[in-house]
Tab-separated table of C-alpha atoms in Angstrom:
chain	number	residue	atom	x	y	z
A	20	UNK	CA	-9.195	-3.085	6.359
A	21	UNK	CA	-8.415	-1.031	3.552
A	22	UNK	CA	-10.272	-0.084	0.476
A	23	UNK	CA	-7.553	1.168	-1.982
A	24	UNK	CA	-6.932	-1.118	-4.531
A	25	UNK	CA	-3.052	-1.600	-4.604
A	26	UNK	CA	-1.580	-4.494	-3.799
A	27	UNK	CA	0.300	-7.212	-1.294
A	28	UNK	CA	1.157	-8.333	-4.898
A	29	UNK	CA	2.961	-5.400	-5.727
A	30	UNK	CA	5.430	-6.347	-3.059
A	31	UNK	CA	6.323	-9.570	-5.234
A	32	UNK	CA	5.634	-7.810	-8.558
A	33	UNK	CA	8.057	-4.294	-7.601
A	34	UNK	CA	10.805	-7.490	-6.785
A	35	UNK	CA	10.865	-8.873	-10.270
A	36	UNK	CA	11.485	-5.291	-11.689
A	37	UNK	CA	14.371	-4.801	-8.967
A	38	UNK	CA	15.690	-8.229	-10.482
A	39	UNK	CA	15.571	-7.215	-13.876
A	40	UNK	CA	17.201	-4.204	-13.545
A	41	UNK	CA	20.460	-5.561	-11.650
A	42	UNK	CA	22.037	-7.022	-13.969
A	43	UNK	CA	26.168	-6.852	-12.927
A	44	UNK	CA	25.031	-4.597	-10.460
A	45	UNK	CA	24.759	-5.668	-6.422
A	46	UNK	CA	21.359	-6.291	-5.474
A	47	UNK	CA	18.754	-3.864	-4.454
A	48	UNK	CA	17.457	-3.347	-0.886
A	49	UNK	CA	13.902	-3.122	-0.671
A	50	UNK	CA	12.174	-1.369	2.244
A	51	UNK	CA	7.722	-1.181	2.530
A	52	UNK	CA	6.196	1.522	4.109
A	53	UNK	CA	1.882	1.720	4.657
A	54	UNK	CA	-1.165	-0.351	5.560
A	55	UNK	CA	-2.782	-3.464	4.815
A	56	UNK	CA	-2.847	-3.881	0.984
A	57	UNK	CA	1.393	-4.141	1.971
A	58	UNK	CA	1.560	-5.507	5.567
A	59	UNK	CA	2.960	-8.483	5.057
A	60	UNK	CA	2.738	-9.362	8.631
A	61	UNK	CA	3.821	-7.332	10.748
A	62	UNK	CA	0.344	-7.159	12.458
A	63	UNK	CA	0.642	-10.664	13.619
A	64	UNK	CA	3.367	-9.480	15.869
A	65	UNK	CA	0.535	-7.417	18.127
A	66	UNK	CA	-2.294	-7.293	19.744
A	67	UNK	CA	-5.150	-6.003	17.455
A	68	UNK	CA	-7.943	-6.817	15.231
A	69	UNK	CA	-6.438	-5.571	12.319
A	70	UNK	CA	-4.459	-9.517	11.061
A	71	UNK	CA	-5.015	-11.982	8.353
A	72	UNK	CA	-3.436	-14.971	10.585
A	73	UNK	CA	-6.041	-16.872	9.968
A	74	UNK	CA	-7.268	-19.178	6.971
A	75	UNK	CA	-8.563	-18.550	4.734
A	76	UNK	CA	-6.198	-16.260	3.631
A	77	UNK	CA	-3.345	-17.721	2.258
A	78	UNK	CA	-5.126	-20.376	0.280
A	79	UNK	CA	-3.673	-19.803	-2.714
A	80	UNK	CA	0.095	-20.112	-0.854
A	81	UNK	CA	2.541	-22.896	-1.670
A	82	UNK	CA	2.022	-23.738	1.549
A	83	UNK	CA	-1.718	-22.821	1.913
A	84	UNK	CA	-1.191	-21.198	5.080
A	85	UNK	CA	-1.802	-17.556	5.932
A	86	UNK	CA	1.098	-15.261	5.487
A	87	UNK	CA	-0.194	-12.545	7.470
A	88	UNK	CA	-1.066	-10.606	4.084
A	89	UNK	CA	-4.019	-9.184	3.399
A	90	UNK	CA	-5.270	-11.547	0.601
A	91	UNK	CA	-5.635	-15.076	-1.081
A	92	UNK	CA	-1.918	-15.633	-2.078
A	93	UNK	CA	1.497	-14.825	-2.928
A	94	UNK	CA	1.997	-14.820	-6.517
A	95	UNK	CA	5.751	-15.528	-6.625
A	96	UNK	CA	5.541	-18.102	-3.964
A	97	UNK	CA	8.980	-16.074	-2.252
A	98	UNK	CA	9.423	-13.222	0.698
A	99	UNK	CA	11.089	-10.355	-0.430
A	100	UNK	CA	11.528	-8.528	2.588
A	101	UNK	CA	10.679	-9.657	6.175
A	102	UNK	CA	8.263	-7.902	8.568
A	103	UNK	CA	10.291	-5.560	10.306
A	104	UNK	CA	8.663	-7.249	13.694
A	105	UNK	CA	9.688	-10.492	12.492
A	106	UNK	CA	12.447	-12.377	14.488
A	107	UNK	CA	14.384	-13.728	11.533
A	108	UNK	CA	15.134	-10.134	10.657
A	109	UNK	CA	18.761	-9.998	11.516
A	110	UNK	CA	22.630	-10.717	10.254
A	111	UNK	CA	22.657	-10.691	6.226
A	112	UNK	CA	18.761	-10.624	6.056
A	113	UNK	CA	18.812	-7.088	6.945
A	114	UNK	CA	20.587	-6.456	3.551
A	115	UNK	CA	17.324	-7.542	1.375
A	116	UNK	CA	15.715	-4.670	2.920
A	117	UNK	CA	12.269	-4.618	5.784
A	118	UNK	CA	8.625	-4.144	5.763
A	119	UNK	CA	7.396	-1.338	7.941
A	120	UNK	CA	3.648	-1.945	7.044
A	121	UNK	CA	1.040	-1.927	9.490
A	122	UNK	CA	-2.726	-3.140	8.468
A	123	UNK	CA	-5.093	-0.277	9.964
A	124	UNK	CA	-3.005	2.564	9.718
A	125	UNK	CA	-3.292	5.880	7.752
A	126	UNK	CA	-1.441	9.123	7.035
A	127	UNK	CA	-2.807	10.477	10.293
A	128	UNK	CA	-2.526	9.248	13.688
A	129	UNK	CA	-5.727	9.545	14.187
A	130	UNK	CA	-7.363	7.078	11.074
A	131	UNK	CA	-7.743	3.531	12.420
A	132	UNK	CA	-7.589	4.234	16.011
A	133	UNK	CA	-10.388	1.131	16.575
A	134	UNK	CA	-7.983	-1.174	15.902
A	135	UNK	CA	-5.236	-0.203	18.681
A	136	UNK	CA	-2.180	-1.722	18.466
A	137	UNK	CA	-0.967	-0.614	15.393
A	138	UNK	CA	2.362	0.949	14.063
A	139	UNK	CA	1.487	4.274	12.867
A	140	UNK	CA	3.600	6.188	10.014
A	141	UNK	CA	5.655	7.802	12.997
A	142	UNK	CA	6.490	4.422	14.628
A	143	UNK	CA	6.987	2.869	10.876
A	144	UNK	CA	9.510	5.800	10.315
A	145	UNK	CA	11.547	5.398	13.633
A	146	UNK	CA	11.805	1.589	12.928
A	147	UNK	CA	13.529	2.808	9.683
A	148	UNK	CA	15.672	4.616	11.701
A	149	UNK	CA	16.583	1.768	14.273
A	150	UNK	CA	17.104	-0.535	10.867
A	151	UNK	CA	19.606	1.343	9.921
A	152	UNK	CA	21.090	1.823	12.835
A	153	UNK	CA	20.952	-2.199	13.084
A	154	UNK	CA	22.442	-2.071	9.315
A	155	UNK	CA	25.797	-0.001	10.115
A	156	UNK	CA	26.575	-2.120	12.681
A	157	UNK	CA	26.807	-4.972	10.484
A	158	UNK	CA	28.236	-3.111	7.116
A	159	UNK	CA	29.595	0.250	8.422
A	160	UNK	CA	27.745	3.509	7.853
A	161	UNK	CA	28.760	4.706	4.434
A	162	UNK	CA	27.891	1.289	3.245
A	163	UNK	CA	24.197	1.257	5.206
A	164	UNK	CA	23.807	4.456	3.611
A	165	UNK	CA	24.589	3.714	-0.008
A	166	UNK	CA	21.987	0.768	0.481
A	167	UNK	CA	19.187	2.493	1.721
A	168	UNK	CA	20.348	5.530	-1.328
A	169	UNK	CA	19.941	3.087	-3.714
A	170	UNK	CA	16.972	1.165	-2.460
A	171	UNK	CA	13.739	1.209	-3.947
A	172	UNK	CA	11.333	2.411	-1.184
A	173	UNK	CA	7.167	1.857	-1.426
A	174	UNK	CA	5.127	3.512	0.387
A	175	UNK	CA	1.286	2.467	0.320
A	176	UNK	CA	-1.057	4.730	2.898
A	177	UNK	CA	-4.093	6.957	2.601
A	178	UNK	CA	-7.682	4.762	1.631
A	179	UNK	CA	-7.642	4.447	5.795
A	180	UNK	CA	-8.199	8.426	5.682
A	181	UNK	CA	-11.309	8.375	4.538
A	182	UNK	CA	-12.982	4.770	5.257
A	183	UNK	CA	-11.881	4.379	8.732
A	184	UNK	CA	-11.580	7.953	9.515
A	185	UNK	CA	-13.627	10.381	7.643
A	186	UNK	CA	-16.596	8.496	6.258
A	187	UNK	CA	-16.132	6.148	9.145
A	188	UNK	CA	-19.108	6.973	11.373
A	189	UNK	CA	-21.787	9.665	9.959
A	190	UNK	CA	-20.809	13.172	11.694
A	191	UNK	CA	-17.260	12.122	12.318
A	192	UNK	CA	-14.684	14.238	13.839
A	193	UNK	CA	-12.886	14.977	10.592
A	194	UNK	CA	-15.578	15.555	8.762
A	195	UNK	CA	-16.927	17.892	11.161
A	196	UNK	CA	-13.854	19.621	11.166
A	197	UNK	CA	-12.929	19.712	7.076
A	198	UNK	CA	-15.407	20.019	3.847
A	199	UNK	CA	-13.670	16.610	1.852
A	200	UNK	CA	-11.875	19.222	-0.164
A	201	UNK	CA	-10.496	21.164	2.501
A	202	UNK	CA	-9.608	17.332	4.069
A	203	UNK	CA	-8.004	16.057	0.337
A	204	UNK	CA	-5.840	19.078	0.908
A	205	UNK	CA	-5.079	18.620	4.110
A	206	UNK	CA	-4.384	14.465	3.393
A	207	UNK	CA	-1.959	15.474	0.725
A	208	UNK	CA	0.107	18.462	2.740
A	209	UNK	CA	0.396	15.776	5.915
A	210	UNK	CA	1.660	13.106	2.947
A	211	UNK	CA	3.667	15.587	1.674
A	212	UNK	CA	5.591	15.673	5.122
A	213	UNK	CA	5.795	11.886	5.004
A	214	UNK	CA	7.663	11.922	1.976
A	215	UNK	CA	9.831	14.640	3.051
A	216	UNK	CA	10.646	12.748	6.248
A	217	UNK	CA	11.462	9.623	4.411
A	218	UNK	CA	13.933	11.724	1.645
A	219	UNK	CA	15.531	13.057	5.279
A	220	UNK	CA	15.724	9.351	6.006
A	221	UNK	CA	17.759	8.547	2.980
A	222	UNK	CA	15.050	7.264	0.496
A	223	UNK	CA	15.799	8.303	-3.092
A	224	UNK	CA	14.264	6.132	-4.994
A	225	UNK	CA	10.358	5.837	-3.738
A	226	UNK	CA	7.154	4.652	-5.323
A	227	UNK	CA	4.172	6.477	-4.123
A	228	UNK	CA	0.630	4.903	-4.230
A	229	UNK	CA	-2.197	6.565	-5.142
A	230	UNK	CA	-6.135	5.512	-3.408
A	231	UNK	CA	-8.157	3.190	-5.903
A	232	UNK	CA	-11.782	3.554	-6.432
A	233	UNK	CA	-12.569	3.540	-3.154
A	234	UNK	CA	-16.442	3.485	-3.142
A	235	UNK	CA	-16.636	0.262	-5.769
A	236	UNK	CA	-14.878	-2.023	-2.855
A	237	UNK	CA	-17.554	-5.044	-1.631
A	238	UNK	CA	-17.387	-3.454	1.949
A	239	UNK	CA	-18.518	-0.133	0.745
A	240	UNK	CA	-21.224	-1.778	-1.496
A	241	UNK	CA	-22.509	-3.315	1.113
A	242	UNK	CA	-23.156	-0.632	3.971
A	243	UNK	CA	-23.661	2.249	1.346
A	244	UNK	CA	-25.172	0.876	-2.166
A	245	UNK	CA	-27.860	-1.407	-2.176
A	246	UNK	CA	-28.603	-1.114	-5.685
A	247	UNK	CA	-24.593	-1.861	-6.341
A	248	UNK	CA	-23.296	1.195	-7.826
A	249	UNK	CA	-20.140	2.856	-6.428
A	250	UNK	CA	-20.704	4.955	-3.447
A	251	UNK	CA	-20.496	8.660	-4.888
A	252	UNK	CA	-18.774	10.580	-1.800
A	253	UNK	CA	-15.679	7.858	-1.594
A	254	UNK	CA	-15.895	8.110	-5.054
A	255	UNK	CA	-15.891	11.593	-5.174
A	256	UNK	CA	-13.048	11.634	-2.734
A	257	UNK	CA	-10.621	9.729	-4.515
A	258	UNK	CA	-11.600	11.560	-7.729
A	259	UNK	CA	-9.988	14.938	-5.403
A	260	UNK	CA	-6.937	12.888	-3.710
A	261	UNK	CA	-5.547	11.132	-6.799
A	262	UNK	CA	-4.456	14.011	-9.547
A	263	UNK	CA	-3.314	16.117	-5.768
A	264	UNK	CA	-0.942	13.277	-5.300
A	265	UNK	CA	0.293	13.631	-8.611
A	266	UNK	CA	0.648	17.101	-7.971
A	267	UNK	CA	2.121	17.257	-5.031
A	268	UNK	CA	5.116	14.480	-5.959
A	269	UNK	CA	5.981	16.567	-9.040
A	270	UNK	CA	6.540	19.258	-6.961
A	271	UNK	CA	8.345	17.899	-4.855
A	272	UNK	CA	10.604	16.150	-7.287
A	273	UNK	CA	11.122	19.763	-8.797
A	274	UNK	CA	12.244	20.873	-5.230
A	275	UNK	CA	14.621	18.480	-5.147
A	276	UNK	CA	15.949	18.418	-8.926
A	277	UNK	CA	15.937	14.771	-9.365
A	278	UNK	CA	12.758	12.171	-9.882
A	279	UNK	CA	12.921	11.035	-6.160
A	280	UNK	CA	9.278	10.066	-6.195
A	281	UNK	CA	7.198	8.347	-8.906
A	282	UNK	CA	3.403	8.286	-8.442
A	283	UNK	CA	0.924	5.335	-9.388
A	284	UNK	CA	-2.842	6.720	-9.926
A	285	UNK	CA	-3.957	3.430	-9.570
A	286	UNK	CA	-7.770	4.744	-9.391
A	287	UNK	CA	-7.259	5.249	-13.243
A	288	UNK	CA	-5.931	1.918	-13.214
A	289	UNK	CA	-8.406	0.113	-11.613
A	290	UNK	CA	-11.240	1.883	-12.972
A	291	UNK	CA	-11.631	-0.375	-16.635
A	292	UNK	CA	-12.100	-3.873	-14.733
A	293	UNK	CA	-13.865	-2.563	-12.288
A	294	UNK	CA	-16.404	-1.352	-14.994
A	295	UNK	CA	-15.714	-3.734	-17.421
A	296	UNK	CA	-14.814	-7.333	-15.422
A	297	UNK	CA	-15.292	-9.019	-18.285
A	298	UNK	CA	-13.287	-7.937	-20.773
A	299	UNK	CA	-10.404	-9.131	-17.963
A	300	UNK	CA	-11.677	-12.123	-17.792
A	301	UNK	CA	-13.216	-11.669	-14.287
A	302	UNK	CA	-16.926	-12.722	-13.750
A	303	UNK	CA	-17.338	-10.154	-11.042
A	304	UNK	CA	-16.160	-6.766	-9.163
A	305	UNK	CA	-18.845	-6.555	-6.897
A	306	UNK	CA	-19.282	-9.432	-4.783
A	307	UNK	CA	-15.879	-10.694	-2.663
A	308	UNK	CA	-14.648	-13.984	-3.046
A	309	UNK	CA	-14.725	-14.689	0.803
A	310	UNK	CA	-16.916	-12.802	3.095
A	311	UNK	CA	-20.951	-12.738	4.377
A	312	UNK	CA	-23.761	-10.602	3.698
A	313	UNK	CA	-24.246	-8.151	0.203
A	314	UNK	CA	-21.418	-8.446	-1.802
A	315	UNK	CA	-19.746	-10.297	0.575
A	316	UNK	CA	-18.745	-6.930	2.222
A	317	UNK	CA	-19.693	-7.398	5.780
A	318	UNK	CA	-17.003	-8.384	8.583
A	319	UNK	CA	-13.541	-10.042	8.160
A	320	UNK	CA	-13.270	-13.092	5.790
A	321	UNK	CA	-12.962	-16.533	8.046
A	322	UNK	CA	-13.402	-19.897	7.930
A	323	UNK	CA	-16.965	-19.243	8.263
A	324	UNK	CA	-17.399	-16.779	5.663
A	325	UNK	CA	-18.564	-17.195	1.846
A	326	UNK	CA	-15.819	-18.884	-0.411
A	327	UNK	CA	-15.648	-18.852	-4.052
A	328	UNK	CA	-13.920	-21.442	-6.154
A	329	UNK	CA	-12.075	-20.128	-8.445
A	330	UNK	CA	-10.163	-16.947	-6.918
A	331	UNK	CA	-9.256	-15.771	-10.832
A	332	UNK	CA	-12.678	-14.843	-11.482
A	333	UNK	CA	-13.423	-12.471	-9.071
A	334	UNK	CA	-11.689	-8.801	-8.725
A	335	UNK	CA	-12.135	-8.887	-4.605
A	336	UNK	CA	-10.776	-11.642	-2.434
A	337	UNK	CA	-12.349	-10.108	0.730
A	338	UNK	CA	-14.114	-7.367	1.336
A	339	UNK	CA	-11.747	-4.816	0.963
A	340	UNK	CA	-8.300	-6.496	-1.376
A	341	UNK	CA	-8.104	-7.517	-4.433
A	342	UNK	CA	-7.672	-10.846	-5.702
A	343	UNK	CA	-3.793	-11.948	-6.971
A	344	UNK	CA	-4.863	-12.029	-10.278
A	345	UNK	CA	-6.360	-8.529	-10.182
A	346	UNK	CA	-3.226	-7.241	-8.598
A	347	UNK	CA	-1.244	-9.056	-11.250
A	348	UNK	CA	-2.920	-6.281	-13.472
A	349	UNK	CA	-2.162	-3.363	-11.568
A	350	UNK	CA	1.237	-4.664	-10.989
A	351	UNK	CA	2.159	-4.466	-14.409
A	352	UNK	CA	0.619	-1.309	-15.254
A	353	UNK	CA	2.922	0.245	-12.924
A	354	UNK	CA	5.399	-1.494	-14.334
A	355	UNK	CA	5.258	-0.942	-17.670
A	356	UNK	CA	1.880	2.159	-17.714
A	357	UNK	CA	2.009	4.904	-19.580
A	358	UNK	CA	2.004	8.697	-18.111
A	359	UNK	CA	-1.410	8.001	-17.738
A	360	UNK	CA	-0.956	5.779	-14.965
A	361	UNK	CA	2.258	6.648	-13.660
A	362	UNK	CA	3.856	9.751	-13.239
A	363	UNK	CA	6.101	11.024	-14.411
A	364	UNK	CA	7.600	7.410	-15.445
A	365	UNK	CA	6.837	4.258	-15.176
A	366	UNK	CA	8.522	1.900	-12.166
A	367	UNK	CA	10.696	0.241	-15.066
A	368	UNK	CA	12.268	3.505	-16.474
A	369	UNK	CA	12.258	4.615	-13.199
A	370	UNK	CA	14.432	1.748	-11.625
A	371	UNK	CA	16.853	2.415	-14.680
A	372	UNK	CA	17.207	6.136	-13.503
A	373	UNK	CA	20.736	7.176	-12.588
A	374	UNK	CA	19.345	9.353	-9.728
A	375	UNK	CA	21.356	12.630	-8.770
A	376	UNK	CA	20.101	15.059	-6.810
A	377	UNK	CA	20.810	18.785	-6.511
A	378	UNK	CA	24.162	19.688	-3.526
């Protein structure tokens, strides 16, 4: 669904760093905002083409079942958060925090409107609300608000922008309407109000996720390269988005006088195995480990579908997100990444942060 390389992973992988950082403190709340590469299942919930209920996704599960995410497994074997949609979301569960994701959606209403039933950023936003509303009746308001102050917050949206909205269909209506600079722009002022919403919201502490290289993903290979080299306009248009991101969240961190927001380029990240697979210890990041046609990029994976062996090898699991062991990479380069990567900190320092913001 999406082409951005971040990561269901990171889910599992932001957990451990909200573990290590509590130590005599209360546990952290966690709350997931976005599309597929962090849906952890809310999709299965509704009506739409846009679900990984099926096998095989989830091979690589304890269980070996799908999990509703997005890829071949979980690599802590443990839920951090619920789907929001989920029925088991109630009493003290509500205290570990909620996923909002939805797989299809982007930072427009108007990306990923093929696949129908989905919960857009609005929708994601006024569940938030209702969850907190859900959470004071339980706790008591000044305690559901000192959770959700001191929750860590990830928000994962904006690859859908330009695969299933502007470089969806040749001639399509956003491109007719924007140049993809005027449209990067555009993308990062309607983010901007996204983040602004969810600071209005109560979010102080929230990890913002850049596009990866969006033009190197299997799917993309397949419809646009046939000689296998990264499509140049996706590539092009993360190459605008990325460092506007970063832009735009130190602004807005300077608006507020505190580091609300920290910002992962994960293009940079991405970039060395997906030139260099080898030196990761991947055989591949071209072809998908489940899927049909070049590269394995065409349609949904199934039980059908192409299926490699040995998951570890291969950067792609389907057609569009990444393998566990790829995201274990990425994972810990926002973790532990230098300024190169993150910005301006790392999601370690950041989660050590004291934050204050200006009265």
């Amino acid at each position: 669904m999406e082409s951005s390389v971040v990561v269901p992973w990171l889910v599992l992988g932001v957990l451990m760093a909200i573990s290590s950082t509590q130590v005599e403190a209360a546990a952290r709340a966690f709350f997931v905002f976005g599309d597929s590469l962090v849906d952890n299942g809310n999709n299965n919930y509704l009506a739409t083409t846009a679900r990984a209920d099926s096998p095989p996704y989830g091979i690589d599960t304890p269980s070996r079942h799908p999990t509703g995410r997005f890829s071949n497994g979980d690599a802590l074997g443990s839920e951090p958060t619920l789907p929001y949609l989920s029925p088991e979301l109630k009493g003290d569960k509500l205290l570990v925090g909620a996923n909002f994701a939805s797989a299809g959606i982007g930072i427009l209403d108007d990306t990923g409107i093929q696949f129908m039933n989905i919960i857009r950023m609005f929708k994601q936003f006024l569940y938030f609300e209702e969850y907190q509303n859900k959470l004071a009746d339980l706790v008591g308001k000044d305690e559901a608000q000192r959770i959700v102050s001191e929750a860590l917050v990830l928000i994962t949206v904006g690859g859908n922008d330009f695969v299933n909205n502007y470089f969806l269909v040749p001639f399509s209506a956003r491109s007719r309407q924007f140049n993809l600079p005027d449209y990067v722009r555009y993308l990062i002022s309607e983010y901007r109000k996204l983040l602004m919403r969810l600071y209005d919201l109560g979010a102080r502490k929230v990890l913002v996720t850049g596009t990866g290289p969006l033009g190197c993903v299997p799917a993309e290979l397949a419809m646009r390269s046939p000689s296998g080299q990264c499509a140049t306009e996706l590539q092009q248009a993360a190459a605008l988005y990325n460092p506007q991101l970063v832009e735009m969240v130190n602004g807005l961190n300077s608006q507020l006088g505190a580091n609300i927001f920290i910002a992962a380029n994960t293009q940079q990240q991405t970039s060395d195995f997906i030139s260099n697979p080898g030196a990761y210890g991947f055989t591949t990041s071209k072809i998908a480990c489940c899927g049909q046609g070049p590269y394995n990029g065409l349609g949904l994976c199934n039980q059908l579908s192409n299926l490699c062996s040995n998951r570890n090898e291969y950067v792609f699991w389907d057609s569009f997100h990444p393998s566990e062991r790829a995201n274990g990479i990425i994972v810990d380069m926002i973790l532990n990444g230098s300024t190169n990567y993150m910005n301006p900190m790392n999601l370690n320092a950041f989660l050590a942060l004291d934050t204050k913001t200006k009265t």
